[in-house]
PDB file of C-alpha atoms in Angstrom:
ATOM      1  CA  MET A  35     -42.437 -43.636  34.141  1.00 93.00           C
ATOM      2  CA  GLY A  36     -40.813 -43.843  30.738  1.00 91.00           C
ATOM      3  CA  GLY A  37     -42.387 -45.700  27.792  1.00 90.00           C
ATOM      4  CA  PRO A  38     -40.907 -49.039  28.073  1.00 89.00           C
ATOM      5  CA  ALA A  39     -41.815 -49.165  31.831  1.00 89.00           C
ATOM      6  CA  ARG A  40     -45.604 -48.329  31.181  1.00 90.00           C
ATOM      7  CA  ARG A  41     -45.539 -51.086  28.500  1.00 90.00           C
ATOM      8  CA  ARG A  42     -43.974 -53.593  30.875  1.00 89.00           C
ATOM      9  CA  VAL A  43     -46.199 -52.673  34.127  1.00 90.00           C
ATOM     10  CA  VAL A  44     -49.306 -50.868  33.525  1.00 92.00           C
ATOM     11  CA  ASP A  45     -51.674 -53.247  32.560  1.00 92.00           C
ATOM     12  CA  GLU A  46     -55.593 -53.410  33.057  1.00 93.00           C
ATOM     13  CA  GLY A  47     -55.633 -55.321  36.058  1.00 94.00           C
ATOM     14  CA  PHE A  48     -53.219 -52.798  37.662  1.00 95.00           C
ATOM     15  CA  VAL A  49     -55.621 -50.024  36.553  1.00 95.00           C
ATOM     16  CA  GLN A  50     -58.493 -51.704  37.609  1.00 96.00           C
ATOM     17  CA  ARG A  51     -57.348 -52.181  41.371  1.00 97.00           C
ATOM     18  CA  LEU A  52     -56.159 -48.449  41.470  1.00 97.00           C
ATOM     19  CA  SER A  53     -59.390 -47.414  39.902  1.00 97.00           C
ATOM     20  CA  ALA A  54     -61.481 -49.233  43.017  1.00 98.00           C
ATOM     21  CA  VAL A  55     -59.629 -46.643  45.358  1.00 98.00           C
ATOM     22  CA  ALA A  56     -58.629 -43.783  43.816  1.00 97.00           C
ATOM     23  CA  ASP A  57     -59.738 -41.470  40.937  1.00 96.00           C
ATOM     24  CA  VAL A  58     -57.124 -42.517  38.083  1.00 96.00           C
ATOM     25  CA  VAL A  59     -55.858 -39.941  35.675  1.00 93.00           C
ATOM     26  CA  PRO A  60     -56.207 -41.302  32.008  1.00 89.00           C
ATOM     27  CA  GLY A  61     -52.553 -42.148  30.228  1.00 87.00           C
ATOM     28  CA  VAL A  62     -49.321 -42.076  31.928  1.00 91.00           C
ATOM     29  CA  LEU A  63     -46.706 -39.075  32.045  1.00 93.00           C
ATOM     30  CA  GLU A  64     -43.435 -39.409  30.549  1.00 93.00           C
ATOM     31  CA  ASP A  65     -42.453 -35.844  31.708  1.00 95.00           C
ATOM     32  CA  PHE A  66     -43.126 -33.177  34.502  1.00 96.00           C
ATOM     33  CA  GLU A  67     -42.467 -30.154  32.074  1.00 94.00           C
ATOM     34  CA  SER A  68     -45.040 -30.305  29.465  1.00 95.00           C
ATOM     35  CA  PRO A  69     -48.697 -27.957  30.027  1.00 95.00           C
ATOM     36  CA  SER A  70     -50.407 -31.293  30.303  1.00 94.00           C
ATOM     37  CA  ALA A  71     -48.217 -32.910  32.610  1.00 96.00           C
ATOM     38  CA  ARG A  72     -48.282 -29.933  34.895  1.00 96.00           C
ATOM     39  CA  ARG A  73     -52.416 -29.472  34.842  1.00 95.00           C
ATOM     40  CA  VAL A  74     -52.384 -33.352  36.126  1.00 95.00           C
ATOM     41  CA  LEU A  75     -49.746 -32.717  38.911  1.00 97.00           C
ATOM     42  CA  ALA A  76     -51.656 -29.810  40.035  1.00 97.00           C
ATOM     43  CA  ASP A  77     -54.514 -32.053  41.381  1.00 96.00           C
ATOM     44  CA  VAL A  78     -52.557 -35.303  42.285  1.00 97.00           C
ATOM     45  CA  ASP A  79     -52.450 -36.829  45.554  1.00 97.00           C
ATOM     46  CA  VAL A  80     -50.450 -40.227  44.707  1.00 98.00           C
ATOM     47  CA  LEU A  81     -48.080 -40.276  42.281  1.00 97.00           C
ATOM     48  CA  VAL A  82     -47.159 -43.657  40.888  1.00 97.00           C
ATOM     49  CA  THR A  83     -43.726 -44.236  39.459  1.00 97.00           C
ATOM     50  CA  GLY A  84     -41.821 -46.318  37.448  1.00 95.00           C
ATOM     51  CA  TRP A  85     -38.137 -46.882  35.708  1.00 93.00           C
ATOM     52  CA  GLY A  86     -37.681 -43.787  33.610  1.00 93.00           C
ATOM     53  CA  CYS A  87     -39.340 -41.549  35.801  1.00 95.00           C
ATOM     54  CA  PRO A  88     -37.888 -38.202  35.846  1.00 96.00           C
ATOM     55  CA  PRO A  89     -36.470 -36.276  39.070  1.00 97.00           C
ATOM     56  CA  LEU A  90     -39.117 -34.903  41.441  1.00 97.00           C
ATOM     57  CA  THR A  91     -37.384 -31.558  41.778  1.00 97.00           C
ATOM     58  CA  ALA A  92     -38.244 -28.725  43.797  1.00 97.00           C
ATOM     59  CA  GLN A  93     -39.954 -26.726  41.098  1.00 97.00           C
ATOM     60  CA  VAL A  94     -42.088 -30.331  40.340  1.00 97.00           C
ATOM     61  CA  VAL A  95     -42.835 -30.531  43.862  1.00 98.00           C
ATOM     62  CA  ALA A  96     -43.812 -26.998  44.196  1.00 97.00           C
ATOM     63  CA  GLY A  97     -46.092 -27.422  41.248  1.00 97.00           C
ATOM     64  CA  ALA A  98     -48.033 -30.410  42.920  1.00 97.00           C
ATOM     65  CA  PRO A  99     -49.550 -29.011  46.217  1.00 97.00           C
ATOM     66  CA  HIS A 100     -51.540 -31.847  46.863  1.00 97.00           C
ATOM     67  CA  LEU A 101     -49.189 -34.441  46.448  1.00 98.00           C
ATOM     68  CA  ARG A 102     -49.036 -36.663  49.557  1.00 98.00           C
ATOM     69  CA  ALA A 103     -47.190 -39.892  48.620  1.00 98.00           C
ATOM     70  CA  VAL A 104     -45.064 -41.534  45.854  1.00 98.00           C
ATOM     71  CA  VAL A 105     -45.400 -45.518  45.201  1.00 98.00           C
ATOM     72  CA  HIS A 106     -42.866 -46.806  43.062  1.00 97.00           C
ATOM     73  CA  THR A 107     -43.235 -49.992  41.240  1.00 97.00           C
ATOM     74  CA  ALA A 108     -39.643 -50.857  40.917  1.00 93.00           C
ATOM     75  CA  GLY A 109     -36.724 -51.256  43.106  1.00 90.00           C
ATOM     76  CA  SER A 110     -34.843 -48.026  43.595  1.00 91.00           C
ATOM     77  CA  VAL A 111     -36.079 -44.630  43.883  1.00 95.00           C
ATOM     78  CA  ARG A 112     -32.762 -42.790  44.099  1.00 93.00           C
ATOM     79  CA  SER A 113     -33.070 -41.525  40.432  1.00 92.00           C
ATOM     80  CA  HIS A 114     -36.296 -39.600  41.315  1.00 96.00           C
ATOM     81  CA  VAL A 115     -37.309 -39.015  44.819  1.00 97.00           C
ATOM     82  CA  THR A 116     -35.066 -35.722  45.733  1.00 96.00           C
ATOM     83  CA  SER A 117     -34.247 -33.890  48.915  1.00 96.00           C
ATOM     84  CA  ALA A 118     -37.542 -31.745  48.178  1.00 97.00           C
ATOM     85  CA  VAL A 119     -39.854 -34.713  48.308  1.00 97.00           C
ATOM     86  CA  TRP A 120     -38.384 -35.565  51.760  1.00 97.00           C
ATOM     87  CA  GLU A 121     -38.323 -31.984  52.966  1.00 97.00           C
ATOM     88  CA  ARG A 122     -42.283 -31.877  51.949  1.00 97.00           C
ATOM     89  CA  GLY A 123     -42.838 -34.847  54.070  1.00 97.00           C
ATOM     90  CA  ILE A 124     -44.293 -36.689  51.205  1.00 98.00           C
ATOM     91  CA  ALA A 125     -44.341 -40.425  51.985  1.00 98.00           C
ATOM     92  CA  VAL A 126     -42.509 -42.696  49.505  1.00 98.00           C
ATOM     93  CA  SER A 127     -42.990 -46.525  49.222  1.00 98.00           C
ATOM     94  CA  SER A 128     -40.870 -48.874  46.850  1.00 97.00           C
ATOM     95  CA  ALA A 129     -41.473 -52.530  45.243  1.00 97.00           C
ATOM     96  CA  ALA A 130     -37.811 -53.174  45.942  1.00 96.00           C
ATOM     97  CA  ALA A 131     -39.212 -55.769  48.478  1.00 96.00           C
ATOM     98  CA  ALA A 132     -41.000 -57.383  45.558  1.00 97.00           C
ATOM     99  CA  ASN A 133     -38.327 -57.161  43.186  1.00 96.00           C
ATOM    100  CA  ALA A 134     -35.732 -59.183  45.410  1.00 97.00           C
ATOM    101  CA  VAL A 135     -37.659 -62.111  44.925  1.00 98.00           C
ATOM    102  CA  PRO A 136     -36.474 -63.034  41.922  1.00 98.00           C
ATOM    103  CA  VAL A 137     -33.320 -62.105  42.452  1.00 98.00           C
ATOM    104  CA  ALA A 138     -32.617 -63.955  45.081  1.00 98.00           C
ATOM    105  CA  GLU A 139     -34.325 -67.113  43.551  1.00 98.00           C
ATOM    106  CA  TYR A 140     -31.713 -66.532  40.660  1.00 98.00           C
ATOM    107  CA  THR A 141     -28.923 -65.760  42.969  1.00 98.00           C
ATOM    108  CA  LEU A 142     -29.868 -69.755  44.997  1.00 98.00           C
ATOM    109  CA  ALA A 143     -29.891 -71.507  41.530  1.00 98.00           C
ATOM    110  CA  VAL A 144     -26.616 -70.082  40.287  1.00 98.00           C
ATOM    111  CA  VAL A 145     -24.820 -70.610  43.812  1.00 98.00           C
ATOM    112  CA  LEU A 146     -25.899 -74.346  43.663  1.00 97.00           C
ATOM    113  CA  LEU A 147     -24.647 -74.536  40.214  1.00 96.00           C
ATOM    114  CA  ALA A 148     -21.712 -73.130  40.857  1.00 96.00           C
ATOM    115  CA  GLY A 149     -20.866 -75.554  43.959  1.00 95.00           C
ATOM    116  CA  LYS A 150     -21.909 -78.588  41.822  1.00 93.00           C
ATOM    117  CA  ARG A 151     -19.159 -77.262  38.908  1.00 91.00           C
ATOM    118  CA  VAL A 152     -21.923 -77.434  36.313  1.00 89.00           C
ATOM    119  CA  LEU A 153     -20.754 -75.049  33.856  1.00 84.00           C
ATOM    120  CA  ALA A 154     -16.980 -76.506  33.992  1.00 84.00           C
ATOM    121  CA  SER A 155     -18.537 -79.962  33.451  1.00 83.00           C
ATOM    122  CA  ALA A 156     -20.824 -78.741  30.888  1.00 83.00           C
ATOM    123  CA  GLU A 157     -17.764 -77.214  29.131  1.00 80.00           C
ATOM    124  CA  ALA A 158     -15.726 -80.578  29.365  1.00 79.00           C
ATOM    125  CA  TYR A 159     -18.722 -82.745  28.216  1.00 81.00           C
ATOM    126  CA  ARG A 160     -19.314 -80.221  25.190  1.00 81.00           C
ATOM    127  CA  ARG A 161     -15.483 -80.719  24.238  1.00 81.00           C
ATOM    128  CA  ALA A 162     -15.226 -83.934  24.699  1.00 81.00           C
ATOM    129  CA  ARG A 163     -18.451 -85.222  22.778  1.00 77.00           C
ATOM    130  CA  ASP A 164     -16.836 -87.278  20.595  1.00 73.00           C
ATOM    131  CA  HIS A 165     -16.143 -89.505  23.569  1.00 72.00           C
ATOM    132  CA  ALA A 166     -18.792 -88.221  26.258  1.00 64.00           C
ATOM    133  CA  ALA A 167     -18.788 -91.329  27.993  1.00 66.00           C
ATOM    134  CA  THR A 168     -15.470 -90.818  29.246  1.00 65.00           C
ATOM    135  CA  VAL A 169     -16.003 -87.653  31.027  1.00 63.00           C
ATOM    136  CA  VAL A 170     -16.429 -87.432  34.924  1.00 64.00           C
ATOM    137  CA  SER A 171     -17.767 -84.631  36.863  1.00 62.00           C
ATOM    138  CA  ASP A 172     -15.359 -82.282  38.339  1.00 60.00           C
ATOM    139  CA  ALA A 173     -14.583 -82.199  42.002  1.00 66.00           C
ATOM    140  CA  GLY A 174     -17.254 -80.005  43.609  1.00 82.00           C
ATOM    141  CA  GLY A 175     -20.511 -80.286  45.592  1.00 92.00           C
ATOM    142  CA  ASN A 176     -22.416 -78.404  47.899  1.00 96.00           C
ATOM    143  CA  TYR A 177     -22.698 -80.552  50.753  1.00 96.00           C
ATOM    144  CA  GLY A 178     -20.738 -78.841  53.799  1.00 96.00           C
ATOM    145  CA  SER A 179     -19.380 -75.924  50.992  1.00 97.00           C
ATOM    146  CA  THR A 180     -19.524 -72.314  52.443  1.00 98.00           C
ATOM    147  CA  VAL A 181     -21.327 -69.519  50.903  1.00 98.00           C
ATOM    148  CA  GLY A 182     -20.365 -66.181  51.543  1.00 98.00           C
ATOM    149  CA  VAL A 183     -22.941 -63.290  51.022  1.00 98.00           C
ATOM    150  CA  LEU A 184     -21.907 -59.762  51.248  1.00 98.00           C
ATOM    151  CA  SER A 185     -24.330 -57.573  52.492  1.00 98.00           C
ATOM    152  CA  ALA A 186     -27.810 -58.221  54.317  1.00 97.00           C
ATOM    153  CA  SER A 187     -29.753 -56.073  51.659  1.00 96.00           C
ATOM    154  CA  LEU A 188     -33.128 -57.046  50.932  1.00 96.00           C
ATOM    155  CA  VAL A 189     -31.766 -59.614  48.416  1.00 97.00           C
ATOM    156  CA  GLY A 190     -28.906 -60.602  50.649  1.00 98.00           C
ATOM    157  CA  ARG A 191     -31.480 -61.456  53.439  1.00 98.00           C
ATOM    158  CA  ARG A 192     -33.231 -63.429  51.317  1.00 98.00           C
ATOM    159  CA  VAL A 193     -30.753 -65.388  49.987  1.00 98.00           C
ATOM    160  CA  VAL A 194     -29.566 -66.228  53.307  1.00 98.00           C
ATOM    161  CA  HIS A 195     -33.103 -67.502  53.807  1.00 98.00           C
ATOM    162  CA  LEU A 196     -33.368 -69.229  51.144  1.00 98.00           C
ATOM    163  CA  LEU A 197     -30.322 -71.126  51.745  1.00 98.00           C
ATOM    164  CA  ARG A 198     -31.276 -72.430  54.879  1.00 96.00           C
ATOM    165  CA  PRO A 199     -32.689 -75.663  53.851  1.00 96.00           C
ATOM    166  CA  HIS A 200     -29.313 -76.775  52.274  1.00 97.00           C
ATOM    167  CA  ASP A 201     -26.270 -78.339  53.696  1.00 97.00           C
ATOM    168  CA  VAL A 202     -24.346 -75.370  53.310  1.00 98.00           C
ATOM    169  CA  ARG A 203     -22.474 -73.141  55.746  1.00 98.00           C
ATOM    170  CA  VAL A 204     -23.662 -69.357  55.401  1.00 98.00           C
ATOM    171  CA  LEU A 205     -21.283 -66.596  56.026  1.00 98.00           C
ATOM    172  CA  LEU A 206     -22.406 -63.071  55.958  1.00 98.00           C
ATOM    173  CA  HIS A 207     -20.744 -59.513  56.393  1.00 98.00           C
ATOM    174  CA  ASP A 208     -22.598 -56.306  56.499  1.00 97.00           C
ATOM    175  CA  PRO A 209     -21.110 -53.526  58.890  1.00 95.00           C
ATOM    176  CA  TYR A 210     -24.344 -51.828  59.539  1.00 94.00           C
ATOM    177  CA  VAL A 211     -26.025 -55.303  60.855  1.00 96.00           C
ATOM    178  CA  PRO A 212     -25.156 -56.379  64.781  1.00 97.00           C
ATOM    179  CA  ASP A 213     -23.605 -59.751  64.857  1.00 98.00           C
ATOM    180  CA  ALA A 214     -26.793 -61.056  66.826  1.00 98.00           C
ATOM    181  CA  ALA A 215     -28.782 -59.996  64.055  1.00 98.00           C
ATOM    182  CA  VAL A 216     -26.900 -61.676  61.503  1.00 98.00           C
ATOM    183  CA  ARG A 217     -27.057 -64.927  63.765  1.00 98.00           C
ATOM    184  CA  ALA A 218     -30.999 -64.671  63.818  1.00 98.00           C
ATOM    185  CA  LEU A 219     -30.837 -64.575  60.018  1.00 97.00           C
ATOM    186  CA  GLY A 220     -29.351 -67.872  60.251  1.00 97.00           C
ATOM    187  CA  ALA A 221     -25.644 -67.066  58.970  1.00 98.00           C
ATOM    188  CA  GLU A 222     -22.087 -66.722  60.574  1.00 98.00           C
ATOM    189  CA  PRO A 223     -21.161 -63.031  61.378  1.00 98.00           C
ATOM    190  CA  VAL A 224     -17.561 -62.335  59.684  1.00 98.00           C
ATOM    191  CA  GLY A 225     -14.999 -59.538  58.938  1.00 98.00           C
ATOM    192  CA  LEU A 226     -14.980 -58.569  54.912  1.00 98.00           C
ATOM    193  CA  ALA A 227     -11.685 -60.264  54.288  1.00 98.00           C
ATOM    194  CA  GLU A 228     -12.559 -63.340  56.331  1.00 98.00           C
ATOM    195  CA  LEU A 229     -15.527 -63.518  54.207  1.00 98.00           C
ATOM    196  CA  PHE A 230     -13.409 -63.781  50.829  1.00 98.00           C
ATOM    197  CA  GLU A 231     -11.213 -65.946  52.405  1.00 98.00           C
ATOM    198  CA  ARG A 232     -13.370 -68.921  53.747  1.00 98.00           C
ATOM    199  CA  SER A 233     -16.150 -68.700  50.980  1.00 98.00           C
ATOM    200  CA  ASP A 234     -16.458 -71.420  48.026  1.00 97.00           C
ATOM    201  CA  VAL A 235     -18.985 -69.218  46.785  1.00 98.00           C
ATOM    202  CA  LEU A 236     -19.446 -65.815  47.291  1.00 98.00           C
ATOM    203  CA  THR A 237     -22.412 -63.642  46.427  1.00 98.00           C
ATOM    204  CA  VAL A 238     -22.346 -59.880  46.166  1.00 98.00           C
ATOM    205  CA  HIS A 239     -25.570 -58.080  47.245  1.00 98.00           C
ATOM    206  CA  THR A 240     -23.977 -54.365  48.066  1.00 96.00           C
ATOM    207  CA  PRO A 241     -25.649 -51.253  46.866  1.00 94.00           C
ATOM    208  CA  LEU A 242     -23.795 -49.252  44.878  1.00 94.00           C
ATOM    209  CA  LEU A 243     -22.904 -45.996  46.705  1.00 92.00           C
ATOM    210  CA  PRO A 244     -20.178 -43.812  46.826  1.00 92.00           C
ATOM    211  CA  GLU A 245     -18.120 -45.741  49.431  1.00 94.00           C
ATOM    212  CA  THR A 246     -18.783 -48.921  47.851  1.00 96.00           C
ATOM    213  CA  ARG A 247     -17.786 -48.465  44.334  1.00 97.00           C
ATOM    214  CA  GLY A 248     -14.942 -50.923  43.613  1.00 98.00           C
ATOM    215  CA  LEU A 249     -15.446 -52.194  47.080  1.00 98.00           C
ATOM    216  CA  VAL A 250     -14.441 -55.792  45.778  1.00 98.00           C
ATOM    217  CA  ASP A 251     -10.717 -54.835  44.678  1.00 98.00           C
ATOM    218  CA  ALA A 252      -7.847 -56.791  43.750  1.00 98.00           C
ATOM    219  CA  ALA A 253      -6.928 -57.310  47.730  1.00 98.00           C
ATOM    220  CA  LEU A 254      -9.904 -58.903  48.293  1.00 98.00           C
ATOM    221  CA  LEU A 255     -10.284 -61.175  45.336  1.00 98.00           C
ATOM    222  CA  ALA A 256      -6.522 -62.407  45.884  1.00 98.00           C
ATOM    223  CA  ARG A 257      -7.828 -63.757  49.171  1.00 98.00           C
ATOM    224  CA  MET A 258     -10.634 -65.953  47.458  1.00 98.00           C
ATOM    225  CA  ARG A 259      -9.751 -69.671  47.107  1.00 97.00           C
ATOM    226  CA  ASP A 260      -8.205 -71.295  44.021  1.00 96.00           C
ATOM    227  CA  GLY A 261     -11.584 -72.498  41.999  1.00 94.00           C
ATOM    228  CA  ALA A 262     -13.701 -70.426  44.270  1.00 97.00           C
ATOM    229  CA  THR A 263     -16.839 -68.445  42.431  1.00 97.00           C
ATOM    230  CA  LEU A 264     -17.879 -64.959  42.554  1.00 98.00           C
ATOM    231  CA  VAL A 265     -21.532 -64.620  41.900  1.00 98.00           C
ATOM    232  CA  ASN A 266     -22.478 -60.528  41.301  1.00 98.00           C
ATOM    233  CA  THR A 267     -26.061 -59.752  40.813  1.00 98.00           C
ATOM    234  CA  ALA A 268     -25.919 -56.412  42.497  1.00 97.00           C
ATOM    235  CA  ARG A 269     -24.001 -53.952  40.509  1.00 96.00           C
ATOM    236  CA  GLY A 270     -21.089 -53.966  38.291  1.00 98.00           C
ATOM    237  CA  ALA A 271     -19.209 -51.075  39.770  1.00 98.00           C
ATOM    238  CA  VAL A 272     -19.242 -52.781  43.042  1.00 98.00           C
ATOM    239  CA  VAL A 273     -16.251 -54.846  41.732  1.00 98.00           C
ATOM    240  CA  ASP A 274     -13.216 -53.836  40.373  1.00 98.00           C
ATOM    241  CA  ALA A 275     -13.608 -54.675  37.167  1.00 98.00           C
ATOM    242  CA  GLU A 276     -10.037 -54.824  35.835  1.00 98.00           C
ATOM    243  CA  ALA A 277      -8.808 -56.994  39.169  1.00 98.00           C
ATOM    244  CA  LEU A 278     -11.443 -59.088  38.230  1.00 98.00           C
ATOM    245  CA  THR A 279     -10.794 -59.655  34.699  1.00 98.00           C
ATOM    246  CA  ALA A 280      -7.112 -60.511  35.542  1.00 98.00           C
ATOM    247  CA  GLU A 281      -8.468 -63.251  38.017  1.00 98.00           C
ATOM    248  CA  LEU A 282     -10.860 -64.757  35.835  1.00 98.00           C
ATOM    249  CA  LEU A 283      -8.225 -64.584  32.551  1.00 98.00           C
ATOM    250  CA  SER A 284      -5.687 -66.403  34.765  1.00 97.00           C
ATOM    251  CA  GLY A 285      -8.222 -69.116  35.399  1.00 96.00           C
ATOM    252  CA  ARG A 286      -8.006 -69.051  39.242  1.00 97.00           C
ATOM    253  CA  LEU A 287     -11.648 -67.955  39.948  1.00 97.00           C
ATOM    254  CA  HIS A 288     -15.008 -68.510  38.409  1.00 97.00           C
ATOM    255  CA  ALA A 289     -17.826 -65.911  38.219  1.00 98.00           C
ATOM    256  CA  VAL A 290     -21.540 -65.497  37.522  1.00 98.00           C
ATOM    257  CA  LEU A 291     -22.021 -61.834  36.366  1.00 98.00           C
ATOM    258  CA  ASP A 292     -25.735 -60.827  35.842  1.00 98.00           C
ATOM    259  CA  VAL A 293     -24.216 -57.128  36.039  1.00 98.00           C
ATOM    260  CA  THR A 294     -21.107 -55.918  34.820  1.00 98.00           C
ATOM    261  CA  ASP A 295     -19.017 -52.230  34.679  1.00 97.00           C
ATOM    262  CA  PRO A 296     -19.562 -51.399  32.103  1.00 96.00           C
ATOM    263  CA  GLU A 297     -22.932 -53.180  31.206  1.00 96.00           C
ATOM    264  CA  PRO A 298     -23.037 -54.389  28.622  1.00 96.00           C
ATOM    265  CA  LEU A 299     -19.232 -55.030  28.218  1.00 97.00           C
ATOM    266  CA  PRO A 300     -17.444 -54.131  24.988  1.00 97.00           C
ATOM    267  CA  ALA A 301     -17.766 -56.680  22.245  1.00 97.00           C
ATOM    268  CA  GLN A 302     -14.206 -57.412  22.316  1.00 97.00           C
ATOM    269  CA  HIS A 303     -14.278 -57.896  25.792  1.00 98.00           C
ATOM    270  CA  PRO A 304     -12.023 -61.025  26.978  1.00 98.00           C
ATOM    271  CA  LEU A 305     -14.706 -62.089  29.858  1.00 98.00           C
ATOM    272  CA  TRP A 306     -16.881 -62.875  26.565  1.00 97.00           C
ATOM    273  CA  GLN A 307     -14.718 -65.737  25.478  1.00 94.00           C
ATOM    274  CA  CYS A 308     -13.764 -66.924  29.001  1.00 96.00           C
ATOM    275  CA  PRO A 309     -14.604 -70.421  29.733  1.00 92.00           C
ATOM    276  CA  ASN A 310     -15.219 -70.033  33.574  1.00 94.00           C
ATOM    277  CA  VAL A 311     -17.416 -66.968  33.690  1.00 97.00           C
ATOM    278  CA  LEU A 312     -21.293 -67.180  32.917  1.00 96.00           C
ATOM    279  CA  LEU A 313     -22.722 -63.695  31.874  1.00 97.00           C
ATOM    280  CA  THR A 314     -26.144 -63.047  31.998  1.00 96.00           C
ATOM    281  CA  PRO A 315     -28.201 -59.710  30.479  1.00 96.00           C
ATOM    282  CA  HIS A 316     -29.021 -58.284  33.816  1.00 94.00           C
ATOM    283  CA  VAL A 317     -31.820 -61.078  33.912  1.00 95.00           C
ATOM    284  CA  ALA A 318     -32.075 -61.762  37.777  1.00 97.00           C
ATOM    285  CA  GLY A 319     -34.637 -59.119  38.718  1.00 95.00           C
ATOM    286  CA  SER A 320     -38.274 -58.973  37.722  1.00 94.00           C
ATOM    287  CA  ALA A 321     -38.861 -59.854  34.374  1.00 92.00           C
ATOM    288  CA  GLY A 322     -42.206 -61.594  32.488  1.00 92.00           C
ATOM    289  CA  ASN A 323     -44.759 -62.610  34.969  1.00 94.00           C
ATOM    290  CA  GLU A 324     -42.487 -61.526  37.668  1.00 95.00           C
ATOM    291  CA  LEU A 325     -43.797 -57.912  37.028  1.00 94.00           C
ATOM    292  CA  ARG A 326     -47.333 -58.505  38.055  1.00 95.00           C
ATOM    293  CA  ARG A 327     -45.717 -58.916  41.475  1.00 96.00           C
ATOM    294  CA  LEU A 328     -43.935 -55.228  41.118  1.00 96.00           C
ATOM    295  CA  THR A 329     -47.729 -54.061  40.386  1.00 96.00           C
ATOM    296  CA  ASP A 330     -49.326 -55.930  42.961  1.00 97.00           C
ATOM    297  CA  CYS A 331     -47.200 -54.604  45.626  1.00 97.00           C
ATOM    298  CA  ALA A 332     -47.794 -51.094  44.344  1.00 97.00           C
ATOM    299  CA  ALA A 333     -51.191 -51.243  44.145  1.00 97.00           C
ATOM    300  CA  GLY A 334     -51.260 -52.590  47.506  1.00 98.00           C
ATOM    301  CA  GLU A 335     -49.419 -49.690  49.117  1.00 98.00           C
ATOM    302  CA  VAL A 336     -52.147 -47.556  46.968  1.00 98.00           C
ATOM    303  CA  GLU A 337     -54.890 -49.389  48.691  1.00 98.00           C
ATOM    304  CA  ARG A 338     -53.463 -49.034  52.096  1.00 98.00           C
ATOM    305  CA  PHE A 339     -52.701 -45.232  51.671  1.00 98.00           C
ATOM    306  CA  ALA A 340     -56.340 -44.739  50.263  1.00 97.00           C
ATOM    307  CA  ALA A 341     -57.686 -46.688  53.684  1.00 98.00           C
ATOM    308  CA  GLY A 342     -55.623 -44.314  55.895  1.00 97.00           C
ATOM    309  CA  ARG A 343     -53.271 -47.057  56.688  1.00 98.00           C
ATOM    310  CA  PRO A 344     -49.219 -46.789  56.350  1.00 97.00           C
ATOM    311  CA  PHE A 345     -47.136 -48.415  53.780  1.00 98.00           C
ATOM    312  CA  ALA A 346     -46.069 -51.814  54.373  1.00 98.00           C
ATOM    313  CA  HIS A 347     -43.068 -51.113  52.250  1.00 97.00           C
ATOM    314  CA  PRO A 348     -41.819 -47.643  53.377  1.00 97.00           C
ATOM    315  CA  VAL A 349     -38.842 -46.114  51.950  1.00 96.00           C
ATOM    316  CA  THR A 350     -37.216 -43.335  54.371  1.00 94.00           C
ATOM    317  CA  ARG A 351     -34.584 -40.711  53.779  1.00 92.00           C
ATOM    318  CA  ALA A 352     -32.189 -42.094  56.448  1.00 89.00           C
ATOM    319  CA  ALA A 353     -32.685 -45.563  54.948  1.00 86.00           C
ATOM    320  CA  MET A 354     -31.965 -44.345  51.355  1.00 82.00           C
ATOM    321  CA  GLU A 355     -28.298 -43.319  52.266  1.00 79.00           C
ATOM    322  CA  ARG A 356     -27.682 -46.879  52.572  1.00 79.00           C
ATOM    323  CA  SER A 357     -29.768 -48.946  50.173  1.00 79.00           C
ATOM    324  CA  ALA A 358     -29.942 -48.954  46.103  1.00 73.00           C
TER     325      ALA A 358
END
């Protein structure tokens, strides 16, 4: 993993848990090419990876003849798990499920705030501070409102689960999930166009794949109700940035954007000054003490592997084709 990842996730407790079931090589590799790295790779059975891990190319895999498992302390393994890993039959695990927890919690919070029109009310309150007592909350509320969830990803499924105690109607669109399975999750299955037409708040959880780049385009955004809110905690490029900017600057829609395209936006981009947009710096994912959840997940996977048990959170080649 890269230096920043090492400083964020490798603490004494993590190393102690690994050391209880394995011989842990001192230090952290930041590359696979140096002589010292090649010496380490020649002996390892399990490679624990993190953000900034270089690709496990065919050459790297060939230099690690004993490698049997890759345990990732973050979500996506797309940047470093290559076809060479699958062809060798190396097992792969990811902490994506652990990272989904804070993203879903953040999403729940902003969905409910959006339904209450909190951002608009706060802005009106600020502007009218000289006569604040006269400010009355704008129309809004969550009782009986409709929340649309785009994609039954790990985060999307958890968002549906977290919405269950609330008095909202939940719609879900995912072309890979049968209607019966969507209903079992606690949501109403709908088509893509209907999702955008009916949602008061629509939250995007689609992984960025070649076929999903720009999926949320001008035509779909135009189907959203006046005053509806788009929440994006997935990837900025899933949404047509130009089309979304036009809708937001018109004042017709609201948005909570934890991700953008590009990320961050240029300093002079108009969305920085757009009052109906909340921009956050990719904070929905694991941060602070939430990183411990990632390392606990990874340590648990190494413990399972050492005990001869299957991973609790395996990643398969087929699944990776449709996931982040």
